Coordinates of C-alpha atoms in Angstrom, one line a residue:
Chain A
X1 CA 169.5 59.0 -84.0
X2 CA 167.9 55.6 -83.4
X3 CA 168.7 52.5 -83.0
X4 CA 166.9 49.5 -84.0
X5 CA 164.4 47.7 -80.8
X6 CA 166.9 44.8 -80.9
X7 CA 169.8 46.5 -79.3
X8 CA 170.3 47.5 -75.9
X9 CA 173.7 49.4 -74.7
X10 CA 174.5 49.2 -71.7
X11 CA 177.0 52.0 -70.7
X12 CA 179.1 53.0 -67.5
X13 CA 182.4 54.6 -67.7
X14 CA 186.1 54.1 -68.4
X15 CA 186.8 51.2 -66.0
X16 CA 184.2 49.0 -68.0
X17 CA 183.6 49.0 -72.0
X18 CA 179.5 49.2 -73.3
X19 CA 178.0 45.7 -72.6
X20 CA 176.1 45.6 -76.0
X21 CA 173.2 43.3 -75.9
X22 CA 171.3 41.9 -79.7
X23 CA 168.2 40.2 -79.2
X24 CA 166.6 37.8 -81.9
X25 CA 163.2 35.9 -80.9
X26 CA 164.7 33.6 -78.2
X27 CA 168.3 34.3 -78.0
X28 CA 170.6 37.0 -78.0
X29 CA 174.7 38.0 -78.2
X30 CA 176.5 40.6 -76.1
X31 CA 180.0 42.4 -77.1
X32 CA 181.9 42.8 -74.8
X33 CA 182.3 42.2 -71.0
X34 CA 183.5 45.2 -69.0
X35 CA 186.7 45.3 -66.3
X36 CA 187.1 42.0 -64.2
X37 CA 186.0 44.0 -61.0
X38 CA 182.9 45.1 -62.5
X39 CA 181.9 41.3 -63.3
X40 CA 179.0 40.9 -60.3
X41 CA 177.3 44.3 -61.5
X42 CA 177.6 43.0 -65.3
X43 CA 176.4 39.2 -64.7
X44 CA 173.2 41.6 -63.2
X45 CA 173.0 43.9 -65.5
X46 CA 172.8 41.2 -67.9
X47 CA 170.3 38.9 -66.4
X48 CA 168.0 42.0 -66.4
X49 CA 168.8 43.4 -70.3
X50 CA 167.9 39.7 -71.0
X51 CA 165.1 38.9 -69.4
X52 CA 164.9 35.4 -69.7
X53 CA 166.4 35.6 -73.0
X54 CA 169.2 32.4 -73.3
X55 CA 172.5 34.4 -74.0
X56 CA 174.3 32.2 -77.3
X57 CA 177.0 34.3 -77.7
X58 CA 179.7 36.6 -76.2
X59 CA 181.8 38.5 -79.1
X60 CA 184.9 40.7 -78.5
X61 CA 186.0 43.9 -80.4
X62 CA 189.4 42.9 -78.8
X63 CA 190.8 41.8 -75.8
X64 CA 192.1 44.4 -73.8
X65 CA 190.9 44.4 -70.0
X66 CA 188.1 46.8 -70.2
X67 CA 186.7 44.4 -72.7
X68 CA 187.2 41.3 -72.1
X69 CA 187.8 41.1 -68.3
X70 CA 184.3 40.0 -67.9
X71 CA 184.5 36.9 -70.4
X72 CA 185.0 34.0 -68.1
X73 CA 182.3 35.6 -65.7
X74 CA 180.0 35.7 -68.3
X75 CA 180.5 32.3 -70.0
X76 CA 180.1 30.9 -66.0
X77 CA 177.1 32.3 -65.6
X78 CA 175.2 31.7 -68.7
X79 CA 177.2 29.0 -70.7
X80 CA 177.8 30.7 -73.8
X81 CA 180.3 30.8 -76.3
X82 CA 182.8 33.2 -76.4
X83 CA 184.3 34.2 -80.2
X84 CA 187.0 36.8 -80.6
X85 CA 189.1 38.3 -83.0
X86 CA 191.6 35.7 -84.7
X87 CA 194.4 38.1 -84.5
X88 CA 193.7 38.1 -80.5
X89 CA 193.8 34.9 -80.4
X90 CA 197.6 33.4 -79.7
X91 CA 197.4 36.1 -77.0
X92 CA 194.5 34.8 -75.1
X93 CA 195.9 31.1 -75.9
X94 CA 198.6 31.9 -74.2
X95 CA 197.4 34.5 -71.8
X96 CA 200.0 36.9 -72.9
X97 CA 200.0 39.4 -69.8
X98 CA 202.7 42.0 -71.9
X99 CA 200.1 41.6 -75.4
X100 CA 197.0 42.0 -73.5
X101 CA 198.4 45.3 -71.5
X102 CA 197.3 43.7 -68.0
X103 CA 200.2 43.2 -65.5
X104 CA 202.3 45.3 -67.3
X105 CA 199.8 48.3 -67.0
X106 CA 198.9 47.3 -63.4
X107 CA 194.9 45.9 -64.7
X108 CA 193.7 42.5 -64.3
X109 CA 191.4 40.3 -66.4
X110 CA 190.5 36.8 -65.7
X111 CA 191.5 33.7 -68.6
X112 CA 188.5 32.4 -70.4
X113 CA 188.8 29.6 -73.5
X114 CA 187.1 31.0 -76.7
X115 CA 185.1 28.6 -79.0
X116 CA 185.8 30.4 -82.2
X117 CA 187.6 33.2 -84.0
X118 CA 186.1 35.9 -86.8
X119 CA 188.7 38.3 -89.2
X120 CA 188.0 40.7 -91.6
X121 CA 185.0 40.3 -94.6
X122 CA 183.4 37.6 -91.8
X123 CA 179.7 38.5 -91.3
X124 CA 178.2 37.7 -87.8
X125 CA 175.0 37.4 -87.3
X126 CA 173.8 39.6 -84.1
X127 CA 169.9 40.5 -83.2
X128 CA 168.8 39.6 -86.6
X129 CA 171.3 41.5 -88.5
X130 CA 173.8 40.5 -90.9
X131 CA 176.9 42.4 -89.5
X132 CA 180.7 42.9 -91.8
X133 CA 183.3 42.1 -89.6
X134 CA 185.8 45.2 -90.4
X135 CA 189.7 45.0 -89.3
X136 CA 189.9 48.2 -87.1
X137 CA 193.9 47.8 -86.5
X138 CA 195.6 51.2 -84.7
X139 CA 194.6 50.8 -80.8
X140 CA 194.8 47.3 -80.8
X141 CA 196.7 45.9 -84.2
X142 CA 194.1 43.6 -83.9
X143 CA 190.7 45.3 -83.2
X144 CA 187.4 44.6 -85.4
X145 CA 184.8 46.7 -85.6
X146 CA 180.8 45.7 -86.7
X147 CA 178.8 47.4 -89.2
X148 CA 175.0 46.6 -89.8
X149 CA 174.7 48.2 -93.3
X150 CA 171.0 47.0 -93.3
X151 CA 170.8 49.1 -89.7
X152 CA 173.7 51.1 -91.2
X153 CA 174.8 50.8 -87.3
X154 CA 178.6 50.6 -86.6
X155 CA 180.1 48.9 -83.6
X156 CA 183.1 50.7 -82.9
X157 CA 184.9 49.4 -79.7
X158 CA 188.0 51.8 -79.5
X159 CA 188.8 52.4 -82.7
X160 CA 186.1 55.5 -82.9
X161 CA 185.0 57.4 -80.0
X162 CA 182.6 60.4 -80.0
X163 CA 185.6 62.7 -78.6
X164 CA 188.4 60.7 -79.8
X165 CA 190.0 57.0 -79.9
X166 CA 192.2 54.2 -77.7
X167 CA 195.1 55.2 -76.6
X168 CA 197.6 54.4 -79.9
X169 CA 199.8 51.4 -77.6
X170 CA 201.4 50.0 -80.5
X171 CA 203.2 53.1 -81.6
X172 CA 204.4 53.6 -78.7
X173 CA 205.8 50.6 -78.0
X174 CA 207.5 49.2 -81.1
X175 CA 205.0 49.0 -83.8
X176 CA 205.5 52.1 -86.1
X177 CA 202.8 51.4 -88.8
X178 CA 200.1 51.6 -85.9
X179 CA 199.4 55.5 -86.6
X180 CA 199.2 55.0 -90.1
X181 CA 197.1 51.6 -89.3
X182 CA 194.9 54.2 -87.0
X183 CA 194.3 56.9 -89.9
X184 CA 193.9 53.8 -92.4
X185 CA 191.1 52.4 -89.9
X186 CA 189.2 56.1 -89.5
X187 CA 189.4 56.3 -93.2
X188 CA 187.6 53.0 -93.6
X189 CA 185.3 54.1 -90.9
X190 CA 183.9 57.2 -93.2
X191 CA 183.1 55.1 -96.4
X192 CA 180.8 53.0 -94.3
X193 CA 176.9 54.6 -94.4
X194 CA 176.0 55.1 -90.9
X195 CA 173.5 56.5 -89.0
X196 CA 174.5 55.4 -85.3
X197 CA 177.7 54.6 -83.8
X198 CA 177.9 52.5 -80.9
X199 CA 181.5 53.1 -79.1
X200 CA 183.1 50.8 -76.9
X201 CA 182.4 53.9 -74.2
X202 CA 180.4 56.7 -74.1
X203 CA 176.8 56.7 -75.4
X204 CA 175.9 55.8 -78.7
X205 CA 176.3 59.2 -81.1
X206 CA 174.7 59.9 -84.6
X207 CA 177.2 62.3 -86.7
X208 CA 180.1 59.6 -87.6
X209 CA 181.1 62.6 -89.5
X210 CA 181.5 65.0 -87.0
X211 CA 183.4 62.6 -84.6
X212 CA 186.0 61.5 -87.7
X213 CA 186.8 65.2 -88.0
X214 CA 187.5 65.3 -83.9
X215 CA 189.5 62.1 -84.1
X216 CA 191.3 63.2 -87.2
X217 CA 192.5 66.3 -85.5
X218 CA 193.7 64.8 -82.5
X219 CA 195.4 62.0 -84.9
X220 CA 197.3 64.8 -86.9
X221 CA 198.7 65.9 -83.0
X222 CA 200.2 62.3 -82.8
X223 CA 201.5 62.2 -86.1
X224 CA 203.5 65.6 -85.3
X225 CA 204.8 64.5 -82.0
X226 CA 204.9 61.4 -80.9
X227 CA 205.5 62.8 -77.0
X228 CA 202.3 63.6 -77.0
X229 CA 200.7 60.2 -77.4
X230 CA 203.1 59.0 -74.9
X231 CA 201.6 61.9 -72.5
X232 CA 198.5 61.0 -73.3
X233 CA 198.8 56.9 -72.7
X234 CA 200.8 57.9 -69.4
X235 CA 197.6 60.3 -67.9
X236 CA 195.1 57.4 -69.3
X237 CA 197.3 54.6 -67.6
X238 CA 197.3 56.3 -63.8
X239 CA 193.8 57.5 -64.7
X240 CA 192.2 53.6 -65.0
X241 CA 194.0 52.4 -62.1
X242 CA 192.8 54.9 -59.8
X243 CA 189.5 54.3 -60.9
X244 CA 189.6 50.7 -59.8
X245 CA 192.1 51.5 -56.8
X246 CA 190.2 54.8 -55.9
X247 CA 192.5 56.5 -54.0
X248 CA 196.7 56.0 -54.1
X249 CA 199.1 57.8 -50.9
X250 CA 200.8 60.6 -53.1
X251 CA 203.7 59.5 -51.4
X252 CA 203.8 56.4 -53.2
X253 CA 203.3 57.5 -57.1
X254 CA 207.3 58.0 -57.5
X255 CA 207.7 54.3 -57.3
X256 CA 204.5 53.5 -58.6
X257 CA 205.6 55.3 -62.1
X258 CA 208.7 53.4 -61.5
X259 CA 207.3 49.5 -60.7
X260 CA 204.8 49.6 -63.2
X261 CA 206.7 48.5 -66.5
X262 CA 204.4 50.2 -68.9
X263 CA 204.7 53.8 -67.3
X264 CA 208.2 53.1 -66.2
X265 CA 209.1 52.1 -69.9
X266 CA 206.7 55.6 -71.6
X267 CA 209.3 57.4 -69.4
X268 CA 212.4 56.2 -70.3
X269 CA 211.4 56.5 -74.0
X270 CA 209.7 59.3 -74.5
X271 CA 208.9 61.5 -70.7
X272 CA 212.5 61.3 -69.5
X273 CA 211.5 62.6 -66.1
X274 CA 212.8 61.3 -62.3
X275 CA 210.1 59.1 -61.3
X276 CA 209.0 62.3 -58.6
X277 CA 208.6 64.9 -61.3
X278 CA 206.6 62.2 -63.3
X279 CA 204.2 61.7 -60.2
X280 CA 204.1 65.2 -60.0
X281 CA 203.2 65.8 -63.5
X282 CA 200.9 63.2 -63.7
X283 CA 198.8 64.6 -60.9
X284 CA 198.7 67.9 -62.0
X285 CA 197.2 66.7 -65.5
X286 CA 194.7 64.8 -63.8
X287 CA 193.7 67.0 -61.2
X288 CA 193.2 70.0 -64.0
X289 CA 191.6 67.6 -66.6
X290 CA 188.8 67.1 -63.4
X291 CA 189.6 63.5 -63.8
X292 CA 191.3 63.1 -59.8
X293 CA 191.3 65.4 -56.8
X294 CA 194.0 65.5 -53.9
X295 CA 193.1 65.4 -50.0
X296 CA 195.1 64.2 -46.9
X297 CA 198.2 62.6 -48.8
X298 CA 195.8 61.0 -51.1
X299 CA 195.4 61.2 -55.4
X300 CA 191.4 60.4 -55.0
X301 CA 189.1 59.0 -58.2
X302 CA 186.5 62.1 -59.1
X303 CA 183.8 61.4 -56.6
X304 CA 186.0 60.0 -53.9
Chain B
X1 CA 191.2 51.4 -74.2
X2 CA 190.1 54.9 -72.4
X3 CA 190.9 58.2 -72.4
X4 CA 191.1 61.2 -69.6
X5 CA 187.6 63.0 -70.0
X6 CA 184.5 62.1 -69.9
X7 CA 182.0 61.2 -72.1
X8 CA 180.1 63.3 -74.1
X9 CA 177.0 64.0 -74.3
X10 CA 173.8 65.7 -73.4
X11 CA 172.9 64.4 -70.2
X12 CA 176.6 63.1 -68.2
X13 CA 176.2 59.2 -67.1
X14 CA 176.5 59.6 -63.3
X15 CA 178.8 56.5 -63.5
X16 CA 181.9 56.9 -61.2
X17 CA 183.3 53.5 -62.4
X18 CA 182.9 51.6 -59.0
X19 CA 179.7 49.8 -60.5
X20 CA 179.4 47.1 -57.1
X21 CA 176.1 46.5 -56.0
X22 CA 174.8 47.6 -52.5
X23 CA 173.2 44.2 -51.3
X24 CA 171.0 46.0 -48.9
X25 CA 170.2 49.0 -50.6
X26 CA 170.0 47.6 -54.4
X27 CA 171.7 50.9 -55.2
X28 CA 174.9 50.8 -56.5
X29 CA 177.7 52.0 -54.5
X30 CA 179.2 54.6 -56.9
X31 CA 176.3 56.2 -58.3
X32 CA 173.7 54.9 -56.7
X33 CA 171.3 53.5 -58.9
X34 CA 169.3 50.4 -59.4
X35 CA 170.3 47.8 -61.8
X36 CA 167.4 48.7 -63.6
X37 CA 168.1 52.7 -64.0
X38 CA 171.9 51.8 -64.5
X39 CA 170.8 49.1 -67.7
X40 CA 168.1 51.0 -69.0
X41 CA 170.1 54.4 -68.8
X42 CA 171.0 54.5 -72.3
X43 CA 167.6 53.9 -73.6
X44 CA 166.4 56.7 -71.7
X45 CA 166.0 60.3 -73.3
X46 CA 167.3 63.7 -72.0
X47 CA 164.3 63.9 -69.5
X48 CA 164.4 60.8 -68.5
X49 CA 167.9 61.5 -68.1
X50 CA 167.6 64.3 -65.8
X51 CA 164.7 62.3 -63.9
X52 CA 167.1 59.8 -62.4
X53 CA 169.9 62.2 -61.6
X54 CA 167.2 64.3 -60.0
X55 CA 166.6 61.6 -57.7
X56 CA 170.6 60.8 -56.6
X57 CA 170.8 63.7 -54.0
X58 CA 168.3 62.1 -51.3
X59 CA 169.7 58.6 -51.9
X60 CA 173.0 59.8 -51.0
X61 CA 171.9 61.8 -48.1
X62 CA 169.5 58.6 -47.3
X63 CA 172.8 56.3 -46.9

């Protein structure tokens, strides 16, 4: 597994997507930002992957917090244009808390204006590379992906992880094509030749095949019980924010799974638990998937 | 978006997802590296890897 000299990934965890960085001669294009509290660390990280390097473009997989939270920061700093996907866009235009999964889901991002849009069949070019803009619809109806097949690299944001995908939303809230849309995307994913796949977290991994089989499996779980996607989007929801919150009282989590609308709604559609067995729950799952500890009164992020 | 395990993998990212500088130290605050060992990480290879995390313990007993 190699990738080509042009592109640098820079990874950290869950809070903050991969800041992928293209060079070409002079100039160079990142995708995506990383979490709005991360934005000091990334403007650094950046100056240093470029080196001097004038930064043309910022380019979004899709504009969920983890993703794009970093946009405005970015396009302060180093005067860039920003381009996203055009399905995103009435979203961003109107900063569409509820579409964008911030308030609702307790995270924060901070409003940026794009200068253009891209959709599927567009090709971008990125660090010298003609890439296929590819509809990747299933986490976010409105996801791309971006697949080199000169590199015969593939850019995957959410839609293909090494152990999995995004949490489904859009199934679980209304849309009821999204799973099919997910297994449609996967699908599309294996016809493409690829050698590397660069996810929106985690490291970059070679055998595409492999993980397709992985997110397959765990797909087919979905597709026979809907409960447990809405499981799983509840454990990822309190799992982000205590990574940016750190620590929560354990006294509290009964009316945080209450207040925040997106867990709040999970449970009375699908969980149908009091808001203390929820809490309850919900710690338990984290604290056994290693994920978040408990000391004096407090559910603490792993490493607290 | 994310999901409740962590990345895979030979060698684990020592990221913790605080990612804030240390203005003083130039180490960040969650998993104390430099700027430099926190962009370059996943250039590095397995050894390289293991060279960095092998140098975490003292930092953190250093603070």
């Amino acid at each position: 597994m190699k990738l080509p000299r042009s592109i640098r990934v820079i990874e950290r965890g869950w809070l903050s997507a991969n800041n992928i960085v293209l060079e070409e001669r002079s100039e160079a294009v990142v995708v995506d930002s990383g979490y709005v509290a991360h934005a000091p660390q990334t403007l650094a990280l950046l100056e240093r992957a470029l080196a001097g390097k004038k930064l043309a473009r910022l380019v979004n997989t899709h504009c969920h917090s983890d993703h794009m939270g970093g946009n405005a920061a970015i396009q302060k700093k180093f005067g860039c244009a920003i381009s996203i996907p055009q399905g995103e866009a009435p979203a961003i235009d109107n900063w569409d808390e509820q579409q964008l999964i911030l308030a609702v889901a307790d995270q924060r991002a901070q409003a940026f204006s794009y200068d253009d849009t891209f959709r599927d069949g567009d090709v971008l070019q990125m660090g010298g590379l003609d890439w296929q803009v590819i509809a990747a619809p299933g986490h976010d109806t409105h996801a791309v992906m971006f697949h080199s097949p000169e590199a015969r690299v593939l850019i995957s944001g959410d839609a293909l992880w090494e152990n999995g995908f995004g949490v489904v939303f859009p199934q679980l809230f209304g849309r009821e094509t999204a799973l099919a849309e997910t297994r449609a995307t996967l699908e599309a994913v294996g016809r493409l030749d690829v050698d590397v796949v660069i996810p929106g977290h985690g490291p970059p991994f070679g055998d595409a095949g492999a993980a397709l089989e992985r997110a397959f499996h765990r797909l087919e779980g979905y597709e026979q019980d809907i409960a447990r996607l809405a499981r799983h989007c509840a454990k990822v929801m309190l799992s982000f924010s205590l990574l940016e919150k750190r620590s929560m009282p354990l006294a509290e989590l009964p009316a945080y799974v209450a207040r925040v609308p997106i867990l709040a709604e999970l449970n009375s559609r699908y969980l149908r638990m009091t808001h203390a067995a929820m809490a309850e729950w919900l710690v338990n799952e984290l604290e056994r998937a290693g994920a978040a500890g408990r000391r004096e009164g407090l559910l603490l992020a792993r490493g607290e | 978006m994310k999901r409740d395990e962590a990345p895979a993998g030979d060698v684990q990212s020592p990221c913790n997802n605080v990612c804030r500088m240390n203005p003083d130290s130039g180490l960040c605050e969650g998993c104390l590296r430099t700027l430099d060992e926190i962009a370059a990480w996943s250039g590095l290879d397995d050894d390289e890897k293991r060279a960095v995390l092998a140098q975490l313990p003292a930092r953190r007993t250093a603070r």
